[in-house]
mmCIF file of C-alpha atoms in Angstrom:
data_model
loop_
_atom_site.group_PDB
_atom_site.id
_atom_site.type_symbol
_atom_site.label_atom_id
_atom_site.label_comp_id
_atom_site.label_asym_id
_atom_site.label_seq_id
_atom_site.Cartn_x
_atom_site.Cartn_y
_atom_site.Cartn_z
ATOM 1 C CA MET Q 220 93.153 129.583 128.429
ATOM 2 C CA ASP Q 221 95.598 131.681 126.576
ATOM 3 C CA ILE Q 222 94.648 132.670 123.002
ATOM 4 C CA ASP Q 223 98.223 132.165 121.768
ATOM 5 C CA ILE Q 224 97.878 128.491 121.553
ATOM 6 C CA ILE Q 225 94.860 128.749 119.252
ATOM 7 C CA PHE Q 226 96.847 130.996 116.993
ATOM 8 C CA LYS Q 227 99.773 128.571 116.954
ATOM 9 C CA ILE Q 228 97.522 125.564 116.146
ATOM 10 C CA ALA Q 229 95.882 127.625 113.393
ATOM 11 C CA ALA Q 230 99.255 128.658 111.974
ATOM 12 C CA VAL Q 231 100.474 125.075 111.877
ATOM 13 C CA GLY Q 232 97.195 124.081 110.160
ATOM 14 C CA ILE Q 233 97.482 126.792 107.495
ATOM 15 C CA LEU Q 234 101.195 126.183 106.915
ATOM 16 C CA THR Q 235 100.572 122.412 106.607
ATOM 17 C CA ALA Q 236 97.756 122.973 104.128
ATOM 18 C CA VAL Q 237 99.812 125.203 101.841
ATOM 19 C CA VAL Q 238 102.782 123.019 101.866
ATOM 20 C CA GLY Q 239 100.615 119.998 101.263
ATOM 21 C CA GLN Q 240 98.864 121.591 98.216
ATOM 22 C CA VAL Q 241 102.185 122.817 96.748
ATOM 23 C CA LEU Q 242 103.580 119.282 97.067
ATOM 24 C CA LYS Q 243 100.466 117.701 95.640
ATOM 25 C CA HIS Q 244 100.400 119.884 92.589
ATOM 26 C CA SER Q 245 104.155 119.179 91.991
ATOM 27 C CA GLY Q 246 103.405 115.473 91.852
ATOM 28 C CA LYS Q 247 104.782 114.485 95.266
ATOM 29 C CA GLU Q 248 101.576 113.051 96.833
ATOM 30 C CA GLU Q 249 103.419 110.751 99.312
ATOM 31 C CA ILE Q 250 105.467 113.593 100.745
ATOM 32 C CA ALA Q 251 102.358 115.776 100.887
ATOM 33 C CA THR Q 252 100.648 113.080 102.972
ATOM 34 C CA LEU Q 253 103.658 112.840 105.343
ATOM 35 C CA THR Q 254 103.675 116.666 105.691
ATOM 36 C CA THR Q 255 99.929 116.607 106.618
ATOM 37 C CA LEU Q 256 100.570 113.882 109.116
ATOM 38 C CA ALA Q 257 103.464 115.705 110.671
ATOM 39 C CA GLY Q 258 101.252 118.901 111.067
ATOM 40 C CA LEU Q 259 98.543 116.815 112.692
ATOM 41 C CA ILE Q 260 101.102 115.284 115.089
ATOM 42 C CA ILE Q 261 102.471 118.668 116.056
ATOM 43 C CA SER Q 262 98.971 120.005 116.644
ATOM 44 C CA LEU Q 263 98.073 116.974 118.734
ATOM 45 C CA LEU Q 264 101.240 117.433 120.896
ATOM 46 C CA MET Q 265 100.266 121.063 121.565
ATOM 47 C CA VAL Q 266 96.774 119.942 122.735
ATOM 48 C CA LEU Q 267 98.235 117.149 124.769
ATOM 49 C CA ASN Q 268 100.433 119.527 126.649
ATOM 50 C CA LEU Q 269 97.310 121.711 127.481
ATOM 51 C CA ILE Q 270 95.474 118.549 128.614
ATOM 52 C CA LEU Q 271 98.356 117.502 130.912
ATOM 53 C CA THR Q 272 98.456 121.022 132.360
ATOM 54 C CA LEU Q 273 94.716 120.814 133.010
ATOM 55 C CA PHE Q 274 94.992 117.454 134.823
ATOM 56 C CA ASN Q 275 97.819 118.753 136.960
ATOM 57 C CA THR Q 276 95.791 121.797 137.955
ATOM 58 C CA VAL Q 277 92.807 119.624 138.724
ATOM 59 C CA LYS Q 278 95.061 117.288 140.741
ATOM 60 C CA THR Q 279 96.590 120.109 142.836
ATOM 61 C CA LEU Q 280 93.163 121.635 143.337
ATOM 62 C CA PHE Q 281 91.610 118.536 144.841
ATOM 63 C CA SER Q 282 94.702 117.296 146.789
ATOM 64 C CA PHE Q 283 94.389 117.609 150.534
#
């Protein structure tokens, strides 16, 4: 597993947290929630791509 994807997910999380806090303190709680949700979806898509790669690798490993 490549360590770059862990750093990318951490960067998305940190950026989402900072933007969410700034929006929350400026009185835009709804937009802060949408920003947090968007960050979560982006992270889940990154993980989903890794899982698909894993399944394809296992499939090619056990195919005869």
